[in-house]
Amino acid sequence: MSVDRLIERIRDFANPTVAGLDPRMEYLPEDLLKKHFDALGETPEAVAAAYLEFNKGILDALQDIVPAVKPQCAFYEALGPAGMETFRQTLLYAAELGYYVIADAKRGDIGSTARAYSEAFLGTLAIGSAAYTAFPCDALTVNPYLGSDNLKEFLKDCDEYGKMVFVLCKTSNPSSIDVQEMMAGHRPLYKVVAEQADRAGAKRRGAYGYSPVGVVAGATHPAQLRALREEFPHLFFLVPGYGAQGGDVFDILDAFDRHGRGAVINNSRGIICAWQKAKTGDYAAAARKAAAAMRDRIRKHVQFF
């Protein structure tokens, strides 16, 4: 089961970190970008090629430190077809190196469209006698706000192919309060979403008590993160907001159970842009140092069994 594999990788690495691969042109060393501009002109294809080289450098540098990676689809979509090919190649290269791969695409729609989204990321599309997956990954972020017919399409492929979804619940952005903390009856909406995710996963729990239906719960809302863990002990959390968004180690401690399980903590800019803070051109070495520092800081407060 996918969630069990993630838990075991976190345990083996003694590190619950997921590195977010969210490239932008301003995050890349100037000479790397120039090399591809010189070869392909100032084109989306040049930027996409630079992103792929950058990502591969990061992935090579972190493979013995970080158990999981999370490419955010939007940064690649902005470049059109060339960017989406880089997104695909990033997913494939990360899987080749053994990472647990989370595609952050926040997909969700009515049932028939959700089926197509799920085929693109989690399952397969039958093309004659062949089976094709456009963007293969271990887990996908999904939007729950179209209801249960949306989620069940993704869960079909989670069951068949051993994959996982992370349902948007209490996201890290400040204005999430505008919708996610509105009262739905006597409960805030984010808890209603968590309850539905917990119910969907109740009969799907793996060896460690967690199901492949996880939720996104931000480090920038530690009180709500704590409340979710207390009420939903079987939900696995994807926790964004650590680092550049303001979350720190003390904001994420309540995401874990007593075995150090139950959460994976995302850091994007703090890792991939570490070279800028360190004032070095060796972006991969700087990323490695930043990822190791984050791991070591969390290890001081959490034990992994």
CSV table of C-alpha atoms in Angstrom, one decimal:
chain,number,residue,atom,x,y,z
A,1,MET,CA,0.0,0.0,0.0
A,2,SER,CA,1.3,3.4,-1.0
A,3,VAL,CA,0.9,5.0,2.4
A,4,ASP,CA,2.8,2.2,4.1
A,5,ARG,CA,5.7,2.7,1.6
A,6,LEU,CA,5.8,6.4,2.5
A,7,ILE,CA,5.8,5.6,6.2
A,8,GLU,CA,8.6,3.1,5.8
A,9,ARG,CA,10.7,5.5,3.7
A,10,ILE,CA,10.3,8.1,6.4
A,11,ARG,CA,11.3,5.6,9.1
A,12,ASP,CA,14.3,4.4,7.1
A,13,PHE,CA,15.5,7.9,6.4
A,14,ALA,CA,14.5,9.1,9.9
A,15,ASN,CA,13.3,12.1,8.0
A,16,PRO,CA,9.6,13.2,7.3
A,17,THR,CA,10.6,15.7,4.7
A,18,VAL,CA,9.3,16.1,1.2
A,19,ALA,CA,11.2,18.5,-1.1
A,20,GLY,CA,9.0,20.6,-3.2
A,21,LEU,CA,10.2,20.9,-6.8
A,22,ASP,CA,8.6,24.3,-7.7
A,23,PRO,CA,11.1,25.9,-10.2
A,24,ARG,CA,10.8,29.4,-11.5
A,25,MET,CA,13.3,31.3,-13.7
A,26,GLU,CA,14.4,33.5,-10.8
A,27,TYR,CA,15.2,30.4,-8.7
A,28,LEU,CA,17.7,29.1,-11.2
A,29,PRO,CA,21.4,30.2,-11.4
A,30,GLU,CA,21.9,32.7,-14.2
A,31,ASP,CA,24.5,30.6,-16.0
A,32,LEU,CA,22.3,27.5,-16.1
A,33,LEU,CA,19.4,29.5,-17.6
A,34,LYS,CA,21.7,31.2,-20.1
A,35,LYS,CA,23.1,27.9,-21.3
A,36,HIS,CA,19.7,26.8,-22.4
A,37,PHE,CA,18.7,30.3,-23.8
A,38,ASP,CA,21.9,30.1,-25.9
A,39,ALA,CA,20.9,26.7,-27.2
A,40,LEU,CA,17.2,27.2,-27.7
A,41,GLY,CA,16.5,30.9,-27.6
A,42,GLU,CA,14.4,32.8,-25.1
A,43,THR,CA,11.6,30.2,-25.5
A,44,PRO,CA,9.4,28.0,-23.2
A,45,GLU,CA,11.5,25.1,-24.5
A,46,ALA,CA,14.7,26.6,-23.2
A,47,VAL,CA,13.2,27.3,-19.7
A,48,ALA,CA,11.7,23.8,-19.6
A,49,ALA,CA,15.1,22.3,-20.4
A,50,ALA,CA,16.7,24.4,-17.7
A,51,TYR,CA,14.0,23.3,-15.2
A,52,LEU,CA,14.7,19.7,-15.9
A,53,GLU,CA,18.5,20.0,-15.5
A,54,PHE,CA,17.9,22.0,-12.3
A,55,ASN,CA,15.4,19.3,-11.0
A,56,LYS,CA,17.8,16.5,-11.8
A,57,GLY,CA,20.6,18.2,-10.0
A,58,ILE,CA,18.4,18.6,-6.9
A,59,LEU,CA,17.1,15.0,-7.1
A,60,ASP,CA,20.6,13.6,-7.4
A,61,ALA,CA,21.8,15.6,-4.4
A,62,LEU,CA,19.0,14.7,-2.1
A,63,GLN,CA,18.4,11.0,-2.8
A,64,ASP,CA,20.0,9.7,0.4
A,65,ILE,CA,18.5,12.4,2.6
A,66,VAL,CA,14.9,13.1,1.6
A,67,PRO,CA,12.4,10.2,1.2
A,68,ALA,CA,9.8,12.1,-1.0
A,69,VAL,CA,9.5,14.9,-3.5
A,70,LYS,CA,6.5,17.0,-4.6
A,71,PRO,CA,6.6,18.7,-8.0
A,72,GLN,CA,3.9,21.4,-8.2
A,73,CYS,CA,2.3,21.2,-11.6
A,74,ALA,CA,1.5,24.9,-12.0
A,75,PHE,CA,5.1,25.9,-12.5
A,76,TYR,CA,5.4,23.5,-15.4
A,77,GLU,CA,1.9,24.2,-16.9
A,78,ALA,CA,3.0,27.9,-17.3
A,79,LEU,CA,5.4,26.8,-20.0
A,80,GLY,CA,2.8,24.9,-22.0
A,81,PRO,CA,3.6,21.5,-23.6
A,82,ALA,CA,7.4,21.8,-23.0
A,83,GLY,CA,6.8,22.5,-19.3
A,84,MET,CA,4.4,19.5,-19.0
A,85,GLU,CA,7.0,17.2,-20.6
A,86,THR,CA,9.5,18.5,-18.0
A,87,PHE,CA,6.9,17.7,-15.3
A,88,ARG,CA,6.5,14.2,-16.6
A,89,GLN,CA,10.3,13.7,-16.9
A,90,THR,CA,10.8,15.0,-13.4
A,91,LEU,CA,8.2,12.5,-12.1
A,92,LEU,CA,9.9,9.6,-13.9
A,93,TYR,CA,13.4,10.5,-12.9
A,94,ALA,CA,12.4,10.9,-9.2
A,95,ALA,CA,10.7,7.5,-9.3
A,96,GLU,CA,13.9,6.0,-11.0
A,97,LEU,CA,15.9,7.2,-8.0
A,98,GLY,CA,13.5,5.6,-5.6
A,99,TYR,CA,11.7,8.7,-4.2
A,100,TYR,CA,8.1,8.6,-3.1
A,101,VAL,CA,6.6,11.0,-5.6
A,102,ILE,CA,3.6,13.3,-4.9
A,103,ALA,CA,2.2,15.2,-7.8
A,104,ASP,CA,0.8,18.4,-6.5
A,105,ALA,CA,-1.9,19.2,-9.1
A,106,LYS,CA,-5.0,19.7,-6.9
A,107,ARG,CA,-7.3,18.0,-9.4
A,108,GLY,CA,-11.1,17.5,-8.9
A,109,ASP,CA,-14.2,17.7,-11.0
A,110,ILE,CA,-17.5,15.9,-11.7
A,111,GLY,CA,-17.3,12.1,-11.8
A,112,SER,CA,-16.5,11.6,-15.5
A,113,THR,CA,-13.8,14.3,-15.6
A,114,ALA,CA,-12.4,13.2,-12.3
A,115,ARG,CA,-12.0,9.7,-13.9
A,116,ALA,CA,-9.9,11.3,-16.6
A,117,TYR,CA,-7.8,13.2,-14.1
A,118,SER,CA,-7.2,10.0,-12.2
A,119,GLU,CA,-6.2,8.1,-15.3
A,120,ALA,CA,-3.7,10.8,-16.0
A,121,PHE,CA,-2.0,10.6,-12.6
A,122,LEU,CA,-2.9,7.4,-10.7
A,123,GLY,CA,-4.4,4.8,-13.0
A,124,THR,CA,-4.1,4.1,-16.7
A,125,LEU,CA,-5.8,5.0,-19.9
A,126,ALA,CA,-6.5,2.1,-22.2
A,127,ILE,CA,-5.3,2.9,-25.7
A,128,GLY,CA,-6.1,-0.2,-27.7
A,129,SER,CA,-4.3,-3.1,-26.0
A,130,ALA,CA,-1.9,-0.7,-24.3
A,131,ALA,CA,-2.1,1.1,-20.9
A,132,TYR,CA,-0.8,4.6,-20.6
A,133,THR,CA,-0.3,7.0,-17.7
A,134,ALA,CA,0.5,10.5,-18.6
A,135,PHE,CA,2.0,11.7,-15.3
A,136,PRO,CA,2.8,8.6,-13.1
A,137,CYS,CA,3.2,9.3,-9.4
A,138,ASP,CA,2.6,7.6,-6.0
A,139,ALA,CA,0.2,10.2,-4.7
A,140,LEU,CA,-1.9,13.2,-5.9
A,141,THR,CA,-3.4,16.2,-4.3
A,142,VAL,CA,-7.1,16.5,-4.9
A,143,ASN,CA,-9.8,19.1,-4.4
A,144,PRO,CA,-12.8,17.8,-2.4
A,145,TYR,CA,-15.3,20.5,-3.1
A,146,LEU,CA,-17.2,18.8,-5.9
A,147,GLY,CA,-18.3,16.1,-3.5
A,148,SER,CA,-18.1,12.3,-3.1
A,149,ASP,CA,-18.5,11.4,-6.8
A,150,ASN,CA,-15.3,13.3,-7.5
A,151,LEU,CA,-13.3,11.6,-4.7
A,152,LYS,CA,-14.5,8.0,-5.5
A,153,GLU,CA,-13.0,8.1,-9.0
A,154,PHE,CA,-9.5,8.7,-7.5
A,155,LEU,CA,-10.1,6.1,-4.9
A,156,LYS,CA,-10.8,3.4,-7.5
A,157,ASP,CA,-7.3,3.8,-8.8
A,158,CYS,CA,-5.8,4.1,-5.3
A,159,ASP,CA,-7.3,0.6,-4.7
A,160,GLU,CA,-6.4,-0.9,-8.0
A,161,TYR,CA,-2.9,0.5,-8.3
A,162,GLY,CA,-1.8,1.0,-4.7
A,163,LYS,CA,-1.7,4.8,-4.9
A,164,MET,CA,-2.7,7.7,-2.5
A,165,VAL,CA,-4.5,11.0,-2.5
A,166,PHE,CA,-4.1,14.0,-0.3
A,167,VAL,CA,-7.4,15.9,0.1
A,168,LEU,CA,-7.2,19.7,0.5
A,169,CYS,CA,-8.4,20.3,4.0
A,170,LYS,CA,-6.6,23.2,5.9
A,171,THR,CA,-4.2,24.7,3.5
A,172,SER,CA,-1.3,26.9,4.4
A,173,ASN,CA,-2.3,30.2,2.8
A,174,PRO,CA,-3.5,32.9,5.2
A,175,SER,CA,-6.9,33.4,3.4
A,176,SER,CA,-7.8,29.8,3.7
A,177,ILE,CA,-9.8,31.0,6.7
A,178,ASP,CA,-12.2,32.7,4.3
A,179,VAL,CA,-13.7,29.3,3.3
A,180,GLN,CA,-12.1,26.5,5.2
A,181,GLU,CA,-13.1,27.8,8.6
A,182,MET,CA,-16.7,28.7,7.8
A,183,MET,CA,-19.1,26.9,10.0
A,184,ALA,CA,-21.0,24.0,8.4
A,185,GLY,CA,-23.6,23.2,11.0
A,186,HIS,CA,-21.6,23.1,14.3
A,187,ARG,CA,-18.2,22.3,12.7
A,188,PRO,CA,-15.8,24.3,10.6
A,189,LEU,CA,-15.7,23.2,7.0
A,190,TYR,CA,-12.1,21.9,7.1
A,191,LYS,CA,-13.2,19.4,9.8
A,192,VAL,CA,-16.1,18.3,7.7
A,193,VAL,CA,-13.7,17.6,4.8
A,194,ALA,CA,-11.4,15.7,7.2
A,195,GLU,CA,-14.3,13.7,8.5
A,196,GLN,CA,-15.3,12.7,4.9
A,197,ALA,CA,-11.7,11.8,4.1
A,198,ASP,CA,-11.4,9.7,7.3
A,199,ARG,CA,-14.7,7.9,6.5
A,200,ALA,CA,-13.4,7.2,2.9
A,201,GLY,CA,-10.3,5.7,4.3
A,202,ALA,CA,-11.8,3.7,7.2
A,203,LYS,CA,-11.8,0.4,5.3
A,204,ARG,CA,-8.5,1.0,3.5
A,205,ARG,CA,-6.1,1.3,6.5
A,206,GLY,CA,-2.7,-0.2,6.1
A,207,ALA,CA,-0.2,-1.9,8.3
A,208,TYR,CA,0.5,1.2,10.4
A,209,GLY,CA,-3.1,2.3,10.9
A,210,TYR,CA,-3.1,5.0,8.2
A,211,SER,CA,-5.2,4.9,5.0
A,212,PRO,CA,-4.3,6.1,1.5
A,213,VAL,CA,-6.7,9.0,1.9
A,214,GLY,CA,-4.7,11.7,3.5
A,215,VAL,CA,-5.3,15.4,3.9
A,216,VAL,CA,-3.3,18.6,3.3
A,217,ALA,CA,-3.0,20.5,6.6
A,218,GLY,CA,-0.7,23.5,6.8
A,219,ALA,CA,2.1,24.2,9.3
A,220,THR,CA,1.0,27.9,9.3
A,221,HIS,CA,-2.1,26.9,11.2
A,222,PRO,CA,-0.7,24.9,14.1
A,223,ALA,CA,-3.8,25.0,16.3
A,224,GLN,CA,-5.9,23.5,13.5
A,225,LEU,CA,-3.2,21.0,12.7
A,226,ARG,CA,-3.3,19.9,16.4
A,227,ALA,CA,-7.0,19.7,16.4
A,228,LEU,CA,-7.0,17.5,13.3
A,229,ARG,CA,-4.5,15.1,14.7
A,230,GLU,CA,-6.4,14.8,18.0
A,231,GLU,CA,-9.7,14.1,16.2
A,232,PHE,CA,-8.5,12.0,13.3
A,233,PRO,CA,-5.7,9.7,14.4
A,234,HIS,CA,-5.8,7.6,11.2
A,235,LEU,CA,-5.4,10.5,8.7
A,236,PHE,CA,-2.0,10.9,7.2
A,237,PHE,CA,-1.0,14.6,6.7
A,238,LEU,CA,0.8,16.4,3.9
A,239,VAL,CA,2.0,19.5,5.7
A,240,PRO,CA,3.0,22.5,3.5
A,241,GLY,CA,4.1,25.9,4.9
A,242,TYR,CA,7.4,25.0,6.5
A,243,GLY,CA,10.2,27.4,5.7
A,244,ALA,CA,9.5,30.3,3.4
A,245,GLN,CA,5.8,30.5,4.3
A,246,GLY,CA,6.7,30.9,8.0
A,247,GLY,CA,6.2,27.5,9.5
A,248,ASP,CA,8.9,26.1,11.8
A,249,VAL,CA,9.6,22.8,13.6
A,250,PHE,CA,7.5,23.7,16.6
A,251,ASP,CA,4.5,24.3,14.4
A,252,ILE,CA,4.5,20.8,13.0
A,253,LEU,CA,5.2,18.6,16.0
A,254,ASP,CA,1.6,17.9,16.7
A,255,ALA,CA,1.2,16.4,13.2
A,256,PHE,CA,2.9,13.2,14.3
A,257,ASP,CA,1.8,10.3,16.4
A,258,ARG,CA,3.9,8.9,19.2
A,259,HIS,CA,5.8,6.7,16.8
A,260,GLY,CA,6.8,9.7,14.7
A,261,ARG,CA,4.3,8.7,12.0
A,262,GLY,CA,1.4,10.4,10.4
A,263,ALA,CA,2.9,13.3,8.5
A,264,VAL,CA,5.3,14.4,5.8
A,265,ILE,CA,6.5,18.0,5.9
A,266,ASN,CA,7.0,19.9,2.7
A,267,ASN,CA,9.7,22.5,2.1
A,268,SER,CA,10.1,24.0,-1.4
A,269,ARG,CA,11.9,27.3,-1.6
A,270,GLY,CA,13.9,26.7,1.6
A,271,ILE,CA,15.6,23.8,-0.2
A,272,ILE,CA,15.6,24.7,-3.9
A,273,CYS,CA,16.5,28.3,-3.4
A,274,ALA,CA,19.1,27.7,-0.6
A,275,TRP,CA,21.9,28.5,-3.1
A,276,GLN,CA,20.7,32.1,-3.2
A,277,LYS,CA,20.9,32.5,0.6
A,278,ALA,CA,24.3,30.8,0.7
A,279,LYS,CA,25.5,33.0,-2.1
A,280,THR,CA,26.9,30.0,-4.1
A,281,GLY,CA,26.4,28.8,-7.6
A,282,ASP,CA,26.4,25.2,-6.5
A,283,TYR,CA,22.6,25.0,-6.1
A,284,ALA,CA,22.6,21.2,-5.6
A,285,ALA,CA,25.1,21.3,-2.8
A,286,ALA,CA,23.2,24.1,-1.1
A,287,ALA,CA,20.0,22.2,-1.4
A,288,ARG,CA,21.6,19.2,0.1
A,289,LYS,CA,22.9,21.2,3.0
A,290,ALA,CA,19.5,22.9,3.6
A,291,ALA,CA,17.6,19.5,3.4
A,292,ALA,CA,20.0,17.9,5.9
A,293,ALA,CA,19.6,20.9,8.3
A,294,MET,CA,15.8,20.6,8.2
A,295,ARG,CA,16.1,16.9,8.8
A,296,ASP,CA,18.4,17.3,11.7
A,297,ARG,CA,16.2,20.0,13.3
A,298,ILE,CA,13.2,17.8,13.1
A,299,ARG,CA,15.1,14.8,14.5
A,300,LYS,CA,15.9,16.8,17.7
A,301,HIS,CA,12.2,16.7,18.5
A,302,VAL,CA,10.7,13.7,16.8
A,303,GLN,CA,11.7,10.0,16.9
A,304,PHE,CA,10.8,7.6,14.1
A,305,PHE,CA,10.0,4.0,14.8
